[in-house]
PDB file of C-alpha atoms and ligand atoms in Angstrom:
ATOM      1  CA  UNK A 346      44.224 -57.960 -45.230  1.00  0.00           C
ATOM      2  CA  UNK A 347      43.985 -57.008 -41.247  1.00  0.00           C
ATOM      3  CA  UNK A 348      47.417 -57.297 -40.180  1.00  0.00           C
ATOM      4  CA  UNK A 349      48.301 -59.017 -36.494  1.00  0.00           C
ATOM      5  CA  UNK A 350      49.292 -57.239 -33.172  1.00  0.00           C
ATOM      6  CA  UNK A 351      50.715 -60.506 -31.158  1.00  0.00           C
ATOM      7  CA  UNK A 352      51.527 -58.831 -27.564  1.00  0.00           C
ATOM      8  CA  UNK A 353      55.230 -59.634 -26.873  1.00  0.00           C
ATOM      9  CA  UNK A 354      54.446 -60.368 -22.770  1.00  0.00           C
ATOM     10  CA  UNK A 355      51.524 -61.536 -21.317  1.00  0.00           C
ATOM     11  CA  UNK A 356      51.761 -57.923 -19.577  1.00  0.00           C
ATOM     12  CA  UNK A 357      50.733 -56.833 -23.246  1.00  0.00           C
ATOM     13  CA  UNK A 358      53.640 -53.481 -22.698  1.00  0.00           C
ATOM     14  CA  UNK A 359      55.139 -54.392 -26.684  1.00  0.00           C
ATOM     15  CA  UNK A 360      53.875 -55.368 -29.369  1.00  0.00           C
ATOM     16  CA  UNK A 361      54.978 -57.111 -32.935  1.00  0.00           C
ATOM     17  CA  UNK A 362      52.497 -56.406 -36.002  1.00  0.00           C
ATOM     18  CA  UNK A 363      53.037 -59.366 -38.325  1.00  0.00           C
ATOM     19  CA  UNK A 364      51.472 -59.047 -42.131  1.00  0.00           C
ATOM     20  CA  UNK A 365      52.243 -55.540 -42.731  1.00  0.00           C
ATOM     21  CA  UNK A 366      53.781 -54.182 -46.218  1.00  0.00           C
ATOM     22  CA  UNK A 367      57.563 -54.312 -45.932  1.00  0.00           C
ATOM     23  CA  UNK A 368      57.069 -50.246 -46.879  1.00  0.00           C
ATOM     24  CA  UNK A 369      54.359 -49.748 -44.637  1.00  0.00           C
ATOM     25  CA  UNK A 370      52.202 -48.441 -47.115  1.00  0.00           C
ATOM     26  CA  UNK A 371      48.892 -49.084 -45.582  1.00  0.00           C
ATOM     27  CA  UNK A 372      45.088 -48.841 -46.212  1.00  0.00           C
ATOM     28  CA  UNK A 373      43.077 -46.573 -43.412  1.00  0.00           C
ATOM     29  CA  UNK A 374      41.856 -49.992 -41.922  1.00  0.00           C
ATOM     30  CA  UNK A 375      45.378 -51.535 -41.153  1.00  0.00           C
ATOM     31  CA  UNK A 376      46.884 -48.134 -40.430  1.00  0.00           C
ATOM     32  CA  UNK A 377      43.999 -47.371 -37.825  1.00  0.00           C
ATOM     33  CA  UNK A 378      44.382 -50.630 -36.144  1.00  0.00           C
ATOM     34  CA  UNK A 379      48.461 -50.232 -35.700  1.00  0.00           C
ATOM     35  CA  UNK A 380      47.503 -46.775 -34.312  1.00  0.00           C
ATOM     36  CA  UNK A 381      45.280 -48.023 -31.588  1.00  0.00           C
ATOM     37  CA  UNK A 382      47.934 -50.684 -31.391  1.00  0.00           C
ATOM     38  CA  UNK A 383      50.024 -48.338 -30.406  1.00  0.00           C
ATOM     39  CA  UNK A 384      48.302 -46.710 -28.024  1.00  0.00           C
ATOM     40  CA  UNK A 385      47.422 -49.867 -26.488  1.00  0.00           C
ATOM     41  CA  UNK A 386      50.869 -51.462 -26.007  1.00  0.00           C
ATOM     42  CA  UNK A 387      52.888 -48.178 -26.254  1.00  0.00           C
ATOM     43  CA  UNK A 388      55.844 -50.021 -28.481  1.00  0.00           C
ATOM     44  CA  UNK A 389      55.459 -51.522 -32.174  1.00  0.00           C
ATOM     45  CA  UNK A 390      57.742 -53.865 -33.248  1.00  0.00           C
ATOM     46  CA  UNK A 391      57.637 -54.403 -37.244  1.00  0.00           C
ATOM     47  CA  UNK A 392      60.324 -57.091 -38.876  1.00  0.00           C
ATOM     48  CA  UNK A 393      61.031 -56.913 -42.542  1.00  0.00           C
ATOM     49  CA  UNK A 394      60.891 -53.789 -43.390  1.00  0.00           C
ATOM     50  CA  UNK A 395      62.152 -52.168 -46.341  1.00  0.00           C
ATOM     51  CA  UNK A 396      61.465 -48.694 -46.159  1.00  0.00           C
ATOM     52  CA  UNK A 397      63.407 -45.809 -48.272  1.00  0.00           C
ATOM     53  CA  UNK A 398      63.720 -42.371 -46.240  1.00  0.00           C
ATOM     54  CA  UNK A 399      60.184 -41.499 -48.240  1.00  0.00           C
ATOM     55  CA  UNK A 400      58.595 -44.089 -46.787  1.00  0.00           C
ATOM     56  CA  UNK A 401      59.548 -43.971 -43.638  1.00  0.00           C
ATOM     57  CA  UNK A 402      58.536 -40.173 -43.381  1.00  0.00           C
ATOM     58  CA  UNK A 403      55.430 -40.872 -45.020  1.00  0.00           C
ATOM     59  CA  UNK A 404      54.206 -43.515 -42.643  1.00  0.00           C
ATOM     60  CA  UNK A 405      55.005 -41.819 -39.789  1.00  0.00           C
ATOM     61  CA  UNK A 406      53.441 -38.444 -40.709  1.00  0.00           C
ATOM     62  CA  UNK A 407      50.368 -39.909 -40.663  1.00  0.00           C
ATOM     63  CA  UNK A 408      50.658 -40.719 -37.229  1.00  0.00           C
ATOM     64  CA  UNK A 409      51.210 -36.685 -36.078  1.00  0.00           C
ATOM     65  CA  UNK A 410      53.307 -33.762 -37.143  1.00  0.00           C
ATOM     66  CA  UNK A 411      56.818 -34.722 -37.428  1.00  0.00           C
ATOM     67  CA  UNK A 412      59.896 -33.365 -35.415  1.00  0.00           C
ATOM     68  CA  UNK A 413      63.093 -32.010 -37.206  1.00  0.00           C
ATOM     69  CA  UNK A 414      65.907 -32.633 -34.486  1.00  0.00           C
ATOM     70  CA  UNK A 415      67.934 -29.485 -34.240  1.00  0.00           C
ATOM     71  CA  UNK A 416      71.641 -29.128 -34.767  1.00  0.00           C
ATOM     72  CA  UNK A 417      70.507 -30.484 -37.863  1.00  0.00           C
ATOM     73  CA  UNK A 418      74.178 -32.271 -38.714  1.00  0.00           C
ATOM     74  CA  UNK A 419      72.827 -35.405 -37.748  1.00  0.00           C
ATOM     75  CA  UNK A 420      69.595 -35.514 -40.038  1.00  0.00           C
ATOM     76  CA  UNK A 421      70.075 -37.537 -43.698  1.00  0.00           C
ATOM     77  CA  UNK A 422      71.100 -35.269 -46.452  1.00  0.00           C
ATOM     78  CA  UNK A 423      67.741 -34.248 -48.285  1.00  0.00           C
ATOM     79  CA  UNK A 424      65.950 -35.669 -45.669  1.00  0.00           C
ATOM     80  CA  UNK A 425      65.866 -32.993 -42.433  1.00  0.00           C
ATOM     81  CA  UNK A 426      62.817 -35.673 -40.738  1.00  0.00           C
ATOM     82  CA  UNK A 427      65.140 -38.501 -40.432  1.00  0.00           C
ATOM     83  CA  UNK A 428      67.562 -38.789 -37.869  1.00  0.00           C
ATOM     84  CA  UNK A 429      70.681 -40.789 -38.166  1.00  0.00           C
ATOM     85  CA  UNK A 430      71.925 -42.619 -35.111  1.00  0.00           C
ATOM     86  CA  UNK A 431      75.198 -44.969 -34.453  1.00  0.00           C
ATOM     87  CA  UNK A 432      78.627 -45.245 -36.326  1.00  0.00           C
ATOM     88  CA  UNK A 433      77.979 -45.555 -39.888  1.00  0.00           C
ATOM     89  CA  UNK A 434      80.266 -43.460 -42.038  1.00  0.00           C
ATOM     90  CA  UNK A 435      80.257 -42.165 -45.656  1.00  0.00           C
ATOM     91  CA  UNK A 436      83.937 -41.055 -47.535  1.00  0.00           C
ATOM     92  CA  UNK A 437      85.267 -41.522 -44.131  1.00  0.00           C
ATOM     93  CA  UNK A 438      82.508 -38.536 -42.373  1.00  0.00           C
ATOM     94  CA  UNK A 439      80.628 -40.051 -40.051  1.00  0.00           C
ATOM     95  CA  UNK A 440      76.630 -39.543 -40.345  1.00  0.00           C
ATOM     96  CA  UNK A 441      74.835 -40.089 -37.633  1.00  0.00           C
ATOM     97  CA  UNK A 442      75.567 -39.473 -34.249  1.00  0.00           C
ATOM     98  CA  UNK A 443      77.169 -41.715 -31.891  1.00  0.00           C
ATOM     99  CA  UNK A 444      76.380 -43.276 -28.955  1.00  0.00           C
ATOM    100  CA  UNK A 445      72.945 -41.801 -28.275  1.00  0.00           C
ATOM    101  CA  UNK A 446      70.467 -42.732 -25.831  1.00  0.00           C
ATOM    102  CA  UNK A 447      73.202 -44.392 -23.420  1.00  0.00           C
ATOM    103  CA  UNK A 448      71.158 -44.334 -20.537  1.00  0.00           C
ATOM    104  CA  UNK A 449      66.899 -44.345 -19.868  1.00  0.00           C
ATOM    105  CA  UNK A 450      65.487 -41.522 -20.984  1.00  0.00           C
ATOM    106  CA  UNK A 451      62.306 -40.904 -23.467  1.00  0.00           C
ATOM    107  CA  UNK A 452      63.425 -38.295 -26.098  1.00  0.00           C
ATOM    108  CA  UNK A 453      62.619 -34.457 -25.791  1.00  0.00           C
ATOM    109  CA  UNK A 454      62.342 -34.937 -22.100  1.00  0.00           C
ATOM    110  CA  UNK A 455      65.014 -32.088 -21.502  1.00  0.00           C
ATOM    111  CA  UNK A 456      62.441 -29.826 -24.153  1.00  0.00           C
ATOM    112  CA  UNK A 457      59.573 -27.688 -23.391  1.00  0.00           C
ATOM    113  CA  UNK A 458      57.229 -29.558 -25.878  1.00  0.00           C
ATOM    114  CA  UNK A 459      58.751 -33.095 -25.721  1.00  0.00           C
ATOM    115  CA  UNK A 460      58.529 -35.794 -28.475  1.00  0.00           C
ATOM    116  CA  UNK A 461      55.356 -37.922 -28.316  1.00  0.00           C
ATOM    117  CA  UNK A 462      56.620 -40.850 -30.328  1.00  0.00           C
ATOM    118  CA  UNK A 463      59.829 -42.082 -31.904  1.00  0.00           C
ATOM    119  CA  UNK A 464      60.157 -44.367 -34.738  1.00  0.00           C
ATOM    120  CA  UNK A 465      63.456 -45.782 -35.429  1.00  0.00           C
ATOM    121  CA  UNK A 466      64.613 -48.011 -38.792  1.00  0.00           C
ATOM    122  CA  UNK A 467      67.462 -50.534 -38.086  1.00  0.00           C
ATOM    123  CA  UNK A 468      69.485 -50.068 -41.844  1.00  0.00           C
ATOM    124  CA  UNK A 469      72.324 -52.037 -40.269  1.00  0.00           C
ATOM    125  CA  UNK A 470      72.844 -53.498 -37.224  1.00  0.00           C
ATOM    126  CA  UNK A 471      75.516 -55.546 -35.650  1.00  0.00           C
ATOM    127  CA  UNK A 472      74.932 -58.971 -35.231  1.00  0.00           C
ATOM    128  CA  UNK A 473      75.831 -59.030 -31.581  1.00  0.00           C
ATOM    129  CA  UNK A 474      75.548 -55.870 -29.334  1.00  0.00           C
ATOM    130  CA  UNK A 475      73.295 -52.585 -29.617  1.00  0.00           C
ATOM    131  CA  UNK A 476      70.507 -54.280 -27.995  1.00  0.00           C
ATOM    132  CA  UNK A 477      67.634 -50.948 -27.161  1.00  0.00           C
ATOM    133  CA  UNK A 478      65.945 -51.596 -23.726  1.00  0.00           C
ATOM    134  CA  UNK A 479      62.274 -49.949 -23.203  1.00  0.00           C
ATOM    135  CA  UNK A 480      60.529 -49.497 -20.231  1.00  0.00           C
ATOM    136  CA  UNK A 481      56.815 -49.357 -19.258  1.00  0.00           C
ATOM    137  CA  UNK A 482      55.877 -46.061 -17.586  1.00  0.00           C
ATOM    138  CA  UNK A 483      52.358 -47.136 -16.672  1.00  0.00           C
ATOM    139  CA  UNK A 484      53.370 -50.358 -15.401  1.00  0.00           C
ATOM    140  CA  UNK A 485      56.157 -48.657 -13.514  1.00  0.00           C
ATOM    141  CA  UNK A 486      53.523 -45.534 -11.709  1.00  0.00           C
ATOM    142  CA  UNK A 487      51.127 -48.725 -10.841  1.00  0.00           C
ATOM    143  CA  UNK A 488      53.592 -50.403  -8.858  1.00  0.00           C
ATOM    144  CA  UNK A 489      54.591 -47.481  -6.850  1.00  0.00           C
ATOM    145  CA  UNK A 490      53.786 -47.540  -3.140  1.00  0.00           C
ATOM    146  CA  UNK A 491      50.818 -45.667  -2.787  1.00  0.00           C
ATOM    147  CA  UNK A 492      52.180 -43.066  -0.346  1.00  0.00           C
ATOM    148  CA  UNK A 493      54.921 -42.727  -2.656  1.00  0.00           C
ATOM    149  CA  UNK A 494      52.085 -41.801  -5.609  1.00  0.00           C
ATOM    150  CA  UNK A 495      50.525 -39.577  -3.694  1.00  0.00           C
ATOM    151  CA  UNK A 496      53.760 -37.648  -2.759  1.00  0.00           C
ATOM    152  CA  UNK A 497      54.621 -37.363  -6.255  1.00  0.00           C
ATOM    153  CA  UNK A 498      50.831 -36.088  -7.349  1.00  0.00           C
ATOM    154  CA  UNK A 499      50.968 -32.893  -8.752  1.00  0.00           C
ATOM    155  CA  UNK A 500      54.576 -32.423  -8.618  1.00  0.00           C
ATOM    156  CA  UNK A 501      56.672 -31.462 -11.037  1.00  0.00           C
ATOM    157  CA  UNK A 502      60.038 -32.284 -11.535  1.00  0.00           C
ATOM    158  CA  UNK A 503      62.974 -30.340 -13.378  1.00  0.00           C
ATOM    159  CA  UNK A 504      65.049 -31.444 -16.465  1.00  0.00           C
ATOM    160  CA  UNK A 505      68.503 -29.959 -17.088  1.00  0.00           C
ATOM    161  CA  UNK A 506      70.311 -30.349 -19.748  1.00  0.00           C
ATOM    162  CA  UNK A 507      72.735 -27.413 -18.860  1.00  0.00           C
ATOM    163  CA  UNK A 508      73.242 -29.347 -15.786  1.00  0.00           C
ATOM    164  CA  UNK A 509      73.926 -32.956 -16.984  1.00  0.00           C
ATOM    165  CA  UNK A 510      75.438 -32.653 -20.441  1.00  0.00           C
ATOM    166  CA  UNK A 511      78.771 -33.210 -19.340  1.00  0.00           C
ATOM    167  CA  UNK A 512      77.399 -36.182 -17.324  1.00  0.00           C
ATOM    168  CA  UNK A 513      75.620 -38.130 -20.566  1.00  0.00           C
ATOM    169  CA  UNK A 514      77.756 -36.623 -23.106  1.00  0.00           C
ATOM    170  CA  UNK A 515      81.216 -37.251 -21.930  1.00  0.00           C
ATOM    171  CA  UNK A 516      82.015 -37.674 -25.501  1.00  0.00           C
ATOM    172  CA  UNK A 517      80.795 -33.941 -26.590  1.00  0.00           C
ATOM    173  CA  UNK A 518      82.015 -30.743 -26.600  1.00  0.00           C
ATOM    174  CA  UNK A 519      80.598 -28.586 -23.575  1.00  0.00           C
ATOM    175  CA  UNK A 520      77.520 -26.407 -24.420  1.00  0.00           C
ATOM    176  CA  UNK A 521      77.793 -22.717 -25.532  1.00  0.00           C
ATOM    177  CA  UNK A 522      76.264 -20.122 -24.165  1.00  0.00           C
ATOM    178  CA  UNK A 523      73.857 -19.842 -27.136  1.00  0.00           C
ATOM    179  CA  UNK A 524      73.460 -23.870 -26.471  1.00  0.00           C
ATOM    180  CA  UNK A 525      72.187 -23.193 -23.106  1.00  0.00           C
ATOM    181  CA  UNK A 526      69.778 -20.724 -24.037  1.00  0.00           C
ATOM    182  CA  UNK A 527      68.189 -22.382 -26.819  1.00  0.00           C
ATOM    183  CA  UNK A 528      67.797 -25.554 -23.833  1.00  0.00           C
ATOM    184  CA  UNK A 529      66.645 -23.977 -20.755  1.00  0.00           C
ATOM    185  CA  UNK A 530      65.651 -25.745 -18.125  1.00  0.00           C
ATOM    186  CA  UNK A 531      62.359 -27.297 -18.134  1.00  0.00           C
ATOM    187  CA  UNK A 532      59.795 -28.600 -15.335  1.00  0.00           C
ATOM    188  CA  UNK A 533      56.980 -31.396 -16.428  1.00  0.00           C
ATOM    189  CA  UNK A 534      54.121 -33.425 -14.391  1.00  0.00           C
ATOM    190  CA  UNK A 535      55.662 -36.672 -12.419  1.00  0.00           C
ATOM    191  CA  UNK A 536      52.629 -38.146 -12.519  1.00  0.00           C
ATOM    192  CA  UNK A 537      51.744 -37.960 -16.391  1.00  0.00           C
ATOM    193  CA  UNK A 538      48.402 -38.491 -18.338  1.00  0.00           C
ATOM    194  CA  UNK A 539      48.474 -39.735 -21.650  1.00  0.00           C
ATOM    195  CA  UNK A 540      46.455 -37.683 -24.105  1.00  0.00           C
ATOM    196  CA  UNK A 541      44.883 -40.620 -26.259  1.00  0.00           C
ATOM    197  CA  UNK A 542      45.010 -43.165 -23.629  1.00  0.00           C
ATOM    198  CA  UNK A 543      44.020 -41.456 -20.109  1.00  0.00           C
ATOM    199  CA  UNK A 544      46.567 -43.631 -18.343  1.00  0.00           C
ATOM    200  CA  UNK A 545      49.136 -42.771 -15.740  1.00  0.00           C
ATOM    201  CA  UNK A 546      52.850 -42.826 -16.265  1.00  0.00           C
ATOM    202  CA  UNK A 547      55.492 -42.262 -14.588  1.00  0.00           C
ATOM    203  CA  UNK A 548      57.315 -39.572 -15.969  1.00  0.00           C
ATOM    204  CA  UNK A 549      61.488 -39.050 -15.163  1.00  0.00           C
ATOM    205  CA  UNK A 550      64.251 -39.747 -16.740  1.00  0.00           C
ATOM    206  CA  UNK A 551      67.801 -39.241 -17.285  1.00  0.00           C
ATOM    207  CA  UNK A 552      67.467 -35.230 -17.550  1.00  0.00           C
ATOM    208  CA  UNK A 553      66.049 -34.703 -14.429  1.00  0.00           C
ATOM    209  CA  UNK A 554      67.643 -32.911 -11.617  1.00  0.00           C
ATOM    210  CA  UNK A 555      64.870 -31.707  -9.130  1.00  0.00           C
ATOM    211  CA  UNK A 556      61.648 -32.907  -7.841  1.00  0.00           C
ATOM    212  CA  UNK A 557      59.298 -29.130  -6.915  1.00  0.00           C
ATOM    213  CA  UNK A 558      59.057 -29.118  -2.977  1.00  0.00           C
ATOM    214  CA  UNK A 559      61.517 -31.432  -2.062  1.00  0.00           C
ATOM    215  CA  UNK A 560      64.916 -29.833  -0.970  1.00  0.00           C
ATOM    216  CA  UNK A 561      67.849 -30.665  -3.471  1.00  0.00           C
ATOM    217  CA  UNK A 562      69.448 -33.490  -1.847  1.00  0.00           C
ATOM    218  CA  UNK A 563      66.784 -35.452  -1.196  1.00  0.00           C
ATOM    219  CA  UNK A 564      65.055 -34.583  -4.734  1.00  0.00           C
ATOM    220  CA  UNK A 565      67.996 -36.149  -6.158  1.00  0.00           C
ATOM    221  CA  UNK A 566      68.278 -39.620  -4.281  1.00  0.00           C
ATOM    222  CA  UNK A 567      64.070 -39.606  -4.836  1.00  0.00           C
ATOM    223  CA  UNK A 568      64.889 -39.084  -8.740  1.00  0.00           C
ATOM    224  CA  UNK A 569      67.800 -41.583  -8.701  1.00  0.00           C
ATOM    225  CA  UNK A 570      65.262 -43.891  -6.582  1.00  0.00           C
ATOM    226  CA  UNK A 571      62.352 -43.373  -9.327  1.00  0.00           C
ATOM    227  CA  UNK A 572      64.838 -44.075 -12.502  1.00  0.00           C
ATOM    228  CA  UNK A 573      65.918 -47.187 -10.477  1.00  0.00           C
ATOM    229  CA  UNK A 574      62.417 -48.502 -10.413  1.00  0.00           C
ATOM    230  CA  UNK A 575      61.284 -47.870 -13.738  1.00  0.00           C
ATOM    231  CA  UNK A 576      64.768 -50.378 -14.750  1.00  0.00           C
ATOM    232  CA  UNK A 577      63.664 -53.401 -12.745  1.00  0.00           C
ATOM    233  CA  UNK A 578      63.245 -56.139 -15.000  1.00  0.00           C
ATOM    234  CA  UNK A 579      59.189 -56.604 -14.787  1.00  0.00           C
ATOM    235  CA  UNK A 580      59.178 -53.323 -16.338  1.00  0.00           C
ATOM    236  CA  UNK A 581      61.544 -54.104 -19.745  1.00  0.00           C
ATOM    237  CA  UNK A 582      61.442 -55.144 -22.713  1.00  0.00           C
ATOM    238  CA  UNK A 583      64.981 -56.052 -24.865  1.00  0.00           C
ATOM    239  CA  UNK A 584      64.908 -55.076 -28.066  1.00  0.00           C
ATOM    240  CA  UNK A 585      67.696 -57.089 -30.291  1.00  0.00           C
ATOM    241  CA  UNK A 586      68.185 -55.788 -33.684  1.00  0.00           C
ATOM    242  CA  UNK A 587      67.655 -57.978 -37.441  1.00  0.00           C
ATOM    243  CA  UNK A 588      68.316 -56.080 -40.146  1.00  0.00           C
ATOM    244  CA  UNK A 589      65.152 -54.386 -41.086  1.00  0.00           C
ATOM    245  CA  UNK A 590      63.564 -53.983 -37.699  1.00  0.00           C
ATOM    246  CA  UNK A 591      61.502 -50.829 -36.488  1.00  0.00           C
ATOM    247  CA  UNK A 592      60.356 -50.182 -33.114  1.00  0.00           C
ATOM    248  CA  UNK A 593      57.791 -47.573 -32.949  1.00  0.00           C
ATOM    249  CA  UNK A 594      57.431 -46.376 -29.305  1.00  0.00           C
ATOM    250  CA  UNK A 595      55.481 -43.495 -27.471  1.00  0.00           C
ATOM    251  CA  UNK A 596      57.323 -41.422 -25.577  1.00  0.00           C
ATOM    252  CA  UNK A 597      54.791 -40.390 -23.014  1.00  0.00           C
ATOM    253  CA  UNK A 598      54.470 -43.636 -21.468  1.00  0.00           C
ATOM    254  CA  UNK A 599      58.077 -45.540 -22.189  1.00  0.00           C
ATOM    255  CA  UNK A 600      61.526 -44.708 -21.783  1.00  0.00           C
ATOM    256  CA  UNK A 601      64.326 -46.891 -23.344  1.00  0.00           C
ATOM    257  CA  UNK A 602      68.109 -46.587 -23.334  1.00  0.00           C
ATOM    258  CA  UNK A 603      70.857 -47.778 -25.954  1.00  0.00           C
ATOM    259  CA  UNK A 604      73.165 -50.680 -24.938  1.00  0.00           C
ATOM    260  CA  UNK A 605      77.004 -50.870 -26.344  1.00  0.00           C
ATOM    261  CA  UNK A 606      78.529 -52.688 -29.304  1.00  0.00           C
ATOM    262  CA  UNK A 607      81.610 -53.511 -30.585  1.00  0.00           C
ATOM    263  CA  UNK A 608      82.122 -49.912 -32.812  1.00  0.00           C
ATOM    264  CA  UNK A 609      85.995 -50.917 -34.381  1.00  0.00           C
ATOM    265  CA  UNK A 610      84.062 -54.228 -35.905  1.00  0.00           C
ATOM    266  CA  UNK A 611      80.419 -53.121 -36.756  1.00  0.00           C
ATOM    267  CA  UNK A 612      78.605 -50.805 -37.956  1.00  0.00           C
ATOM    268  CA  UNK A 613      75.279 -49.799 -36.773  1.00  0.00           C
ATOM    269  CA  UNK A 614      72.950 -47.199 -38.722  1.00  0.00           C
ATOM    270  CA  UNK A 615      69.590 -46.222 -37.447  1.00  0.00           C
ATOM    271  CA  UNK A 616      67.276 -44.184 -39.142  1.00  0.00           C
ATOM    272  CA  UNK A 617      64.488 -42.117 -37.105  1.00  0.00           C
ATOM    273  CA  UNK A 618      61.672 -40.221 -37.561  1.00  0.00           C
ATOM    274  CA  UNK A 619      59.972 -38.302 -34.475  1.00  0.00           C
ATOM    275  CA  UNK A 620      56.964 -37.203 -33.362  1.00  0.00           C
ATOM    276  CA  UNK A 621      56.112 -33.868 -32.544  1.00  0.00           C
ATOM    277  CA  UNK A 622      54.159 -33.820 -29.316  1.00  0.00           C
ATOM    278  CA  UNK A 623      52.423 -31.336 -26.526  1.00  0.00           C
ATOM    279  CA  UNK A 624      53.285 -30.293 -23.215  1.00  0.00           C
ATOM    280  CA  UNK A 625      52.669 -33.255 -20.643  1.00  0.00           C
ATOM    281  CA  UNK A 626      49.197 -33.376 -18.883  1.00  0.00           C
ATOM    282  CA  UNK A 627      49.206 -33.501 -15.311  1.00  0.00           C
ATOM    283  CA  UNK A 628      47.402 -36.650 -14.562  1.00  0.00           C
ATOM    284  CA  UNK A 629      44.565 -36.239 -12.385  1.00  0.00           C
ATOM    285  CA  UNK A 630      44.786 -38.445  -9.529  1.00  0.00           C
ATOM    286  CA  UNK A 631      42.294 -36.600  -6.890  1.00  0.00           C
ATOM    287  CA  UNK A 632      39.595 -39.815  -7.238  1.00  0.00           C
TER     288      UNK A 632
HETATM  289  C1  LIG B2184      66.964 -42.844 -30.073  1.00  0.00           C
HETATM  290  C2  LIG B2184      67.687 -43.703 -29.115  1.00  0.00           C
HETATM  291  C3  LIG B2184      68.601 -45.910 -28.891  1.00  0.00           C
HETATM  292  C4  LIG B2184      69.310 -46.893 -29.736  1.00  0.00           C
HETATM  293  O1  LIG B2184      67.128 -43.033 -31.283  1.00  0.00           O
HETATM  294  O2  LIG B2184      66.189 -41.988 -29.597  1.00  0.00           O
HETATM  295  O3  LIG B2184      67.695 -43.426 -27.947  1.00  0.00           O
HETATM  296  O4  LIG B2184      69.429 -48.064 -29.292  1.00  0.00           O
HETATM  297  N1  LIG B2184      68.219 -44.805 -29.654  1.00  0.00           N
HETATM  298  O5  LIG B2184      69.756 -46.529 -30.827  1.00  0.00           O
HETATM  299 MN1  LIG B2185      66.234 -41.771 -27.516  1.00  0.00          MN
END
């Protein structure tokens, strides 16, 4: 049976696919069509799902090469491709980790080779609170001001984890020495082509520090300017969590950040599976 993609704005950035088998085990035909689905409104929302950690994996493998997220003490026991995030606990350890994604960002930003897609599996989720916000990268470059696009062409701008840890991670340890080598800093495009779908988006986020050519200071409050945009509320979409929701997004054209809940009364445990994905394309914008 063809399954449904019903856009979730008339801006068609989101979409929900309705008729799909709560374990996503689908036929080439329905798994091709929430593929271009995907790369058409960059997030996937599916409701209903009932997925075990095989599942899960096995749907999104055939989607690319999956990611193991390294320290590994976060990943599911027996399962190294799913991630655990939030505050769920087992014999009083807790599993996943906490309070990630506080703040816009699209994930492996900080990374050479950054993720090209996330999928993540709400197991439990409070019934108020932990609301994910995504963005819309495209929609975001296209309503630059021109002159400000074509500043921005063909620059690249520098992500530092070393730099900002203590900044997003509050919560965290400070890195190690070995920690900062295995994370160097990175540089990507600005202006960033999407490999399947050609388009532009803007690419920043809450890693970077730098923008190539511009002195520091001003780099910065151009970053800070950029993230600022990329929030306003044409740009959004709100995610709130049922039980059994996944939100498949791309992480070459979307950010999204992580909103609080109450963690003394509820528990939330999210279960993702990520992309690997390639170095960013510069987008071509000489025509
Ligand atoms: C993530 C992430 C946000 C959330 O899993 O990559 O940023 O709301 N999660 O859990
Ligand atoms: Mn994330």
């Amino acid at each position: 049976m063809a399954l449904q993609i019903r856009p979730l704005a008339p801006n068609g950035f989101g979409a929900e696919v309705v008729g799909a088998d709560p374990t996503l085990q689908l036929d080439d035909a329905a798994f091709r069509q929430v593929e271009q689905a995907w790369f058409d409104h960059s997030i996937l929302v599916f409701r209903n799902l009932a997925m075990t950690p095989e599942q899960q994996i096995a749907f999104t493998r055939r989607l690319g090469p999956l990611h193991i997220m390294v320290p590994l003490q976060y990943n599911l026991d027996g399962y190294p491709e799913i991630f655990v995030v939030g505050n769920a606990e087992e014999g009083g350890k807790a599993v996943g980790m906490r309070r990630a994604g506080m703040g816009f960002h699209s994930d492996g930003e900080d990374k050479a080779i950054p993720n090209a897609g996330s999928f993540l599996f709400g197991v439990n989720v409070p019934p108020e609170g932990g609301d994910t916000i995504f963005a819309d990268m495209y929609s975001a470059w296209d309503a630059l001001p021109a002159a400000l696009r074509d500043r921005l062409a063909g620059k690249r701008a520098r992500f530092s984890r070393i730099e900002l840890h203590h900044v997003h991670y509050p919560h965290l340890p400070a890195l190690t020495e070995e920690q900062k080598r295995d994370r160097p800093d990175v540089w990507h495009p600005i202006a960033r082509k999407h490999p399947r779908s050609g388009r532009t988006a803007l690419y920043i986020g809450r890693w970077a520090v730098e923008i190539e050519g511009i002195p520091q200071e001003e780099g910065k409050a151009l970053i800070a300017e950029l993230c600022a945009h990329a929030q306003k509320p044409q740009f959004l979409y709100r995610h709130s969590w049922r039980p059994g929701d996944a939100v498949l997004w791309d992480n070459r054209c979307t950010q999204h950040c992580a909103t609080p809940f109450d963690e003394e009364r509820y528990t939330r445990r999210m279960h993702r599976t990520t992309l690997e994905g390639e170095q960013p394309l510069l987008a071509d914008l000489a025509a």
